[in-house]
Short mmCIF file of C-alpha atoms in Angstrom, two decimals:
data_model
loop_
_atom_site.label_atom_id
_atom_site.label_comp_id
_atom_site.label_asym_id
_atom_site.label_seq_id
_atom_site.Cartn_x
_atom_site.Cartn_y
_atom_site.Cartn_z
CA UNK A 230 37.36 43.68 -28.99
CA UNK A 231 36.00 41.60 -31.46
CA UNK A 232 36.05 38.06 -31.18
CA UNK A 233 35.82 35.22 -34.23
CA UNK A 234 32.16 34.49 -33.70
CA UNK A 235 31.47 30.81 -33.08
CA UNK A 236 28.13 28.62 -33.35
CA UNK A 237 27.44 25.31 -31.66
CA UNK A 238 26.43 22.43 -33.14
CA UNK A 239 22.80 22.17 -33.90
CA UNK A 240 21.19 18.68 -33.05
CA UNK A 241 20.24 15.84 -35.06
CA UNK A 242 16.74 14.92 -35.19
CA UNK A 243 17.26 11.94 -32.43
CA UNK A 244 16.97 14.11 -29.56
CA UNK A 245 16.59 12.18 -25.92
CA UNK A 246 15.61 14.15 -22.45
CA UNK A 247 19.98 14.31 -22.31
CA UNK A 248 20.67 17.09 -24.87
CA UNK A 249 19.46 19.94 -23.21
CA UNK A 250 23.37 19.38 -20.87
CA UNK A 251 25.01 19.33 -23.87
CA UNK A 252 23.47 22.48 -25.16
CA UNK A 253 24.89 24.11 -21.93
CA UNK A 254 28.27 24.27 -22.66
CA UNK A 255 30.64 26.98 -21.14
CA UNK A 256 30.63 29.86 -23.05
CA UNK A 257 26.80 30.04 -23.30
CA UNK A 258 27.30 29.49 -19.11
CA UNK A 259 29.38 31.86 -19.18
CA UNK A 260 27.26 35.12 -20.88
CA UNK A 261 23.54 33.58 -18.90
CA UNK A 262 24.19 35.93 -16.27
CA UNK A 263 25.05 38.97 -19.03
CA UNK A 264 21.61 37.45 -21.10
CA UNK A 265 19.36 37.73 -18.16
CA UNK A 266 20.59 40.77 -15.75
CA UNK A 267 19.12 40.16 -12.69
CA UNK A 268 19.25 43.20 -11.34
CA UNK A 269 16.67 44.13 -14.38
CA UNK A 270 14.61 40.96 -14.07
CA UNK A 271 13.88 41.50 -9.83
CA UNK A 272 12.71 44.79 -11.06
CA UNK A 273 10.46 43.25 -13.43
CA UNK A 274 9.72 40.55 -11.50
CA UNK A 275 9.21 42.79 -8.22
CA UNK A 276 8.75 39.34 -6.13
CA UNK A 277 6.12 37.95 -8.29
CA UNK A 278 7.12 34.21 -7.33
CA UNK A 279 7.58 34.37 -4.00
CA UNK A 280 3.85 36.07 -3.22
CA UNK A 281 2.91 33.18 -4.69
CA UNK A 282 4.80 30.49 -2.79
CA UNK A 283 3.74 32.81 0.44
CA UNK A 284 0.15 32.49 -0.80
CA UNK A 285 0.18 29.18 -1.10
CA UNK A 286 2.03 28.93 2.66
CA UNK A 287 4.72 26.82 1.70
CA UNK A 288 8.53 27.74 2.64
CA UNK A 289 10.60 23.74 1.54
CA UNK A 290 10.99 25.38 -2.50
CA UNK A 291 12.93 23.20 -4.74
CA UNK A 292 13.78 24.98 -7.72
CA UNK A 293 14.54 21.92 -10.55
CA UNK A 294 15.56 24.42 -13.19
CA UNK A 295 18.37 26.40 -11.25
CA UNK A 296 20.33 27.80 -14.51
CA UNK A 297 23.12 30.06 -12.65
CA UNK A 298 20.85 30.13 -9.23
CA UNK A 299 18.61 33.39 -9.74
CA UNK A 300 15.79 31.76 -8.55
CA UNK A 301 17.75 30.18 -6.00
CA UNK A 302 19.15 32.90 -5.14
CA UNK A 303 15.97 35.37 -4.76
CA UNK A 304 13.91 33.16 -3.01
CA UNK A 305 16.56 32.30 -0.27
CA UNK A 306 16.98 36.19 0.07
CA UNK A 307 12.83 35.70 0.71
CA UNK A 308 13.19 33.60 3.37
CA UNK A 309 12.29 30.49 1.79
CA UNK A 310 14.10 27.05 2.39
CA UNK A 311 15.45 26.75 -0.96
CA UNK A 312 17.27 23.45 -2.40
CA UNK A 313 18.31 23.68 -5.80
CA UNK A 314 18.49 21.59 -8.78
CA UNK A 315 20.31 21.39 -12.72
CA UNK A 316 20.93 18.67 -15.02
CA UNK A 317 24.20 20.38 -16.72
CA UNK A 318 27.02 20.78 -14.12
CA UNK A 319 28.42 23.92 -15.86
CA UNK A 320 24.88 25.72 -14.37
CA UNK A 321 25.40 23.55 -11.12
CA UNK A 322 28.71 24.82 -10.45
CA UNK A 323 27.47 28.79 -11.87
CA UNK A 324 24.63 28.58 -9.26
CA UNK A 325 26.98 27.47 -6.29
CA UNK A 326 29.70 30.33 -7.40
CA UNK A 327 25.90 32.59 -7.10
CA UNK A 328 24.84 31.61 -4.06
CA UNK A 329 28.27 32.26 -2.86
CA UNK A 330 28.34 35.24 -3.89
CA UNK A 331 25.30 36.69 -2.39
CA UNK A 332 27.03 34.84 1.69
CA UNK A 333 23.78 32.29 0.57
CA UNK A 334 24.15 28.90 1.01
CA UNK A 335 21.56 26.03 0.40
CA UNK A 336 21.75 22.43 -1.07
CA UNK A 337 22.54 22.60 -4.83
CA UNK A 338 22.32 19.24 -6.51
CA UNK A 339 23.08 17.70 -10.16
CA UNK A 340 20.22 15.44 -11.28
CA UNK A 341 17.90 14.29 -14.17
CA UNK A 342 14.33 15.27 -13.63
CA UNK A 343 13.16 11.57 -14.78
CA UNK A 344 14.95 10.30 -11.79
CA UNK A 345 14.32 13.51 -9.98
CA UNK A 346 13.39 11.66 -6.59
CA UNK A 347 16.74 9.69 -5.93
CA UNK A 348 18.42 12.70 -5.80
CA UNK A 349 16.55 14.30 -3.17
CA UNK A 350 15.61 14.35 0.83
CA UNK A 351 12.07 14.65 1.57
CA UNK A 352 9.49 16.39 -0.43
CA UNK A 353 8.38 19.97 -0.52
CA UNK A 354 6.03 22.43 -0.62
CA UNK A 355 6.44 24.07 -4.28
CA UNK A 356 8.18 23.05 -6.46
CA UNK A 357 9.32 25.85 -9.33
CA UNK A 358 10.43 24.89 -12.57
CA UNK A 359 10.96 28.51 -14.83
CA UNK A 360 13.22 29.65 -16.91
CA UNK A 361 11.40 27.88 -20.34
CA UNK A 362 13.74 25.18 -19.05
CA UNK A 363 10.57 22.35 -18.99
CA UNK A 364 10.22 22.16 -23.43
CA UNK A 365 13.58 20.85 -23.35
CA UNK A 366 11.74 17.70 -22.73
CA UNK A 367 10.53 16.59 -26.79
CA UNK A 368 8.71 13.41 -25.91
CA UNK A 369 5.93 13.57 -24.93
CA UNK A 370 6.97 10.46 -22.49
CA UNK A 371 9.50 12.21 -20.78
CA UNK A 372 7.37 15.14 -20.26
CA UNK A 373 4.21 13.12 -18.04
CA UNK A 374 7.24 10.98 -16.82
CA UNK A 375 8.90 14.07 -15.30
CA UNK A 376 5.80 15.61 -14.38
CA UNK A 377 5.00 12.58 -11.98
CA UNK A 378 8.65 12.95 -10.31
CA UNK A 379 7.92 16.67 -9.51
CA UNK A 380 4.54 15.84 -8.31
CA UNK A 381 5.45 12.74 -6.27
CA UNK A 382 8.24 15.58 -4.42
CA UNK A 383 5.70 17.64 -3.11
CA UNK A 384 3.42 17.70 0.24
CA UNK A 385 -0.04 17.85 -0.06
CA UNK A 386 -1.53 21.10 -0.79
CA UNK A 387 1.76 22.15 -2.64
CA UNK A 388 1.75 23.95 -5.79
CA UNK A 389 3.83 23.51 -8.98
CA UNK A 390 4.82 26.77 -10.70
CA UNK A 391 6.22 26.00 -14.82
CA UNK A 392 6.65 28.57 -17.46
CA UNK A 393 7.20 28.61 -20.96
CA UNK A 394 8.07 31.04 -23.80
CA UNK A 395 4.85 31.71 -25.66
CA UNK A 396 4.74 29.05 -28.00
CA UNK A 397 1.71 29.76 -29.61
CA UNK A 398 2.04 33.14 -30.63
CA UNK A 399 5.60 31.73 -31.99
CA UNK A 400 4.35 28.99 -34.33
CA UNK A 401 2.48 30.80 -35.93
CA UNK A 402 5.67 33.42 -36.34
CA UNK A 403 5.06 36.06 -34.06
CA UNK A 404 8.31 35.61 -31.68
CA UNK A 405 8.70 38.73 -30.01
CA UNK A 406 10.90 39.13 -27.58
CA UNK A 407 10.26 42.46 -25.32
CA UNK A 408 12.86 42.11 -23.72
CA UNK A 409 11.06 43.46 -19.95
CA UNK A 410 10.80 39.40 -18.98
CA UNK A 411 13.07 36.55 -17.95
CA UNK A 412 15.45 37.90 -20.31
CA UNK A 413 16.92 41.28 -19.56
CA UNK A 414 19.84 41.79 -20.83
CA UNK A 415 20.86 44.44 -23.34
CA UNK A 416 23.97 42.60 -25.27
CA UNK A 417 22.13 39.89 -27.38
CA UNK A 418 20.05 39.45 -30.30
CA UNK A 419 17.27 37.10 -29.46
CA UNK A 420 15.44 35.07 -32.62
CA UNK A 421 13.84 31.97 -34.17
CA UNK A 422 15.88 30.21 -36.38
CA UNK A 423 13.38 27.70 -36.90
CA UNK A 424 10.28 26.58 -35.61
CA UNK A 425 7.44 23.79 -36.50
CA UNK A 426 5.08 21.77 -34.43
CA UNK A 427 8.05 19.69 -33.39
CA UNK A 428 10.96 21.94 -32.68
CA UNK A 429 12.02 25.88 -32.16
CA UNK A 430 15.66 26.49 -32.53
CA UNK A 431 16.34 29.39 -30.99
CA UNK A 432 19.79 31.29 -31.74
CA UNK A 433 21.28 34.20 -29.93
CA UNK A 434 23.86 36.19 -31.35
CA UNK A 435 26.13 38.68 -28.69
CA UNK A 436 27.92 42.13 -29.54
CA UNK A 437 30.75 40.78 -30.23
CA UNK A 438 29.94 38.32 -33.01
CA UNK A 439 29.40 35.00 -30.31
CA UNK A 440 26.76 32.91 -31.71
CA UNK A 441 24.71 30.33 -29.55
CA UNK A 442 21.43 28.31 -30.60
CA UNK A 443 19.16 26.28 -28.10
CA UNK A 444 16.74 23.82 -28.96
CA UNK A 445 13.37 22.78 -27.32
CA UNK A 446 10.45 21.26 -27.77
CA UNK A 447 7.19 24.12 -28.95
CA UNK A 448 4.79 23.14 -26.40
CA UNK A 449 1.47 24.90 -26.37
CA UNK A 450 -0.24 25.97 -23.51
CA UNK A 451 -2.82 24.01 -23.43
CA UNK A 452 -1.22 20.92 -23.88
CA UNK A 453 0.71 21.46 -21.24
CA UNK A 454 -1.75 22.74 -19.20
CA UNK A 455 -3.40 19.11 -20.10
CA UNK A 456 -0.56 17.46 -19.10
CA UNK A 457 -0.89 18.95 -15.34
CA UNK A 458 -4.23 17.64 -15.19
CA UNK A 459 -3.31 14.46 -16.69
CA UNK A 460 -0.57 14.33 -13.99
CA UNK A 461 -2.77 14.31 -11.08
CA UNK A 462 -2.70 18.29 -10.77
CA UNK A 463 -6.09 19.36 -9.18
CA UNK A 464 -6.64 22.87 -10.70
CA UNK A 465 -4.42 25.10 -12.87
CA UNK A 466 -4.08 28.93 -13.15
CA UNK A 467 -2.47 31.09 -15.90
CA UNK A 468 -0.41 34.13 -15.42
CA UNK A 469 1.37 35.34 -19.65
CA UNK A 470 4.32 37.42 -17.88
CA UNK A 471 3.34 37.53 -14.30
CA UNK A 472 -0.76 38.85 -15.27
CA UNK A 473 -3.41 36.81 -14.86
CA UNK A 474 -4.98 38.59 -17.53
CA UNK A 475 -3.34 38.67 -20.94
CA UNK A 476 -3.61 38.27 -23.73
CA UNK A 477 -2.58 34.66 -24.98
CA UNK A 478 -0.93 35.73 -28.26
CA UNK A 479 1.05 38.73 -26.82
CA UNK A 480 2.92 37.87 -23.69
CA UNK A 481 6.49 36.60 -23.80
CA UNK A 482 6.17 34.14 -21.43
CA UNK A 483 2.96 32.17 -20.24
CA UNK A 484 3.41 31.00 -16.28
CA UNK A 485 1.14 27.68 -14.96
CA UNK A 486 0.43 27.19 -11.79
CA UNK A 487 -0.55 23.94 -11.03
CA UNK A 488 -1.51 22.81 -7.19
CA UNK A 489 -2.20 19.24 -5.53
CA UNK A 490 -4.57 18.31 -3.46
#
């Protein structure tokens, strides 16, 4: 069946950290699990994040970019004590439904990252911010403030895992999406509609002609590593598509693992 194509209204150039919630309306969130393809994503990751957290002796985990709940559910199934957070009410509702579908119960909280600690109960052994969610922060002051929130949410010796698309490559107009990592579904075509040093606009076109855009700040890998160290993290390890030995311009996603003292 063919539907009439729809396109989300593009945001103007005066963005705030609140804009990301507006980008995740019901129409896009309804398609998000198909875009991810949970089964293929699980096969791709091969327990990568659970292994990192186990090696760090983490038990209590805060997933601050829950989306539709894939990592919250996956980590809960691996035995971690998970709290899920997202700033989009649509995503929060979907996480709750997906957790229930898997027979799981864990706290799911709607919260703005900049006031994150107001919504938390205690501290955590690990904070995970996945799915290239951190780049929704367009302003450096917000990025620094949010990393401080993440840092303060951690127990001593805790770790933060934060990732992003490979904007080092994308900003050189070398965008690639193998479909093997993170967004593993086969029903959508993803392209870059615009990129410069301030904005990257992704275009998602689905098989029925439905079109959506997401806009993010195209943060460079070294830029984020520097911010992590400035924010009080003692060390940062980088991975490209789950490998520590990787080509900086070939990986789809960059993953940073930062540790506190």
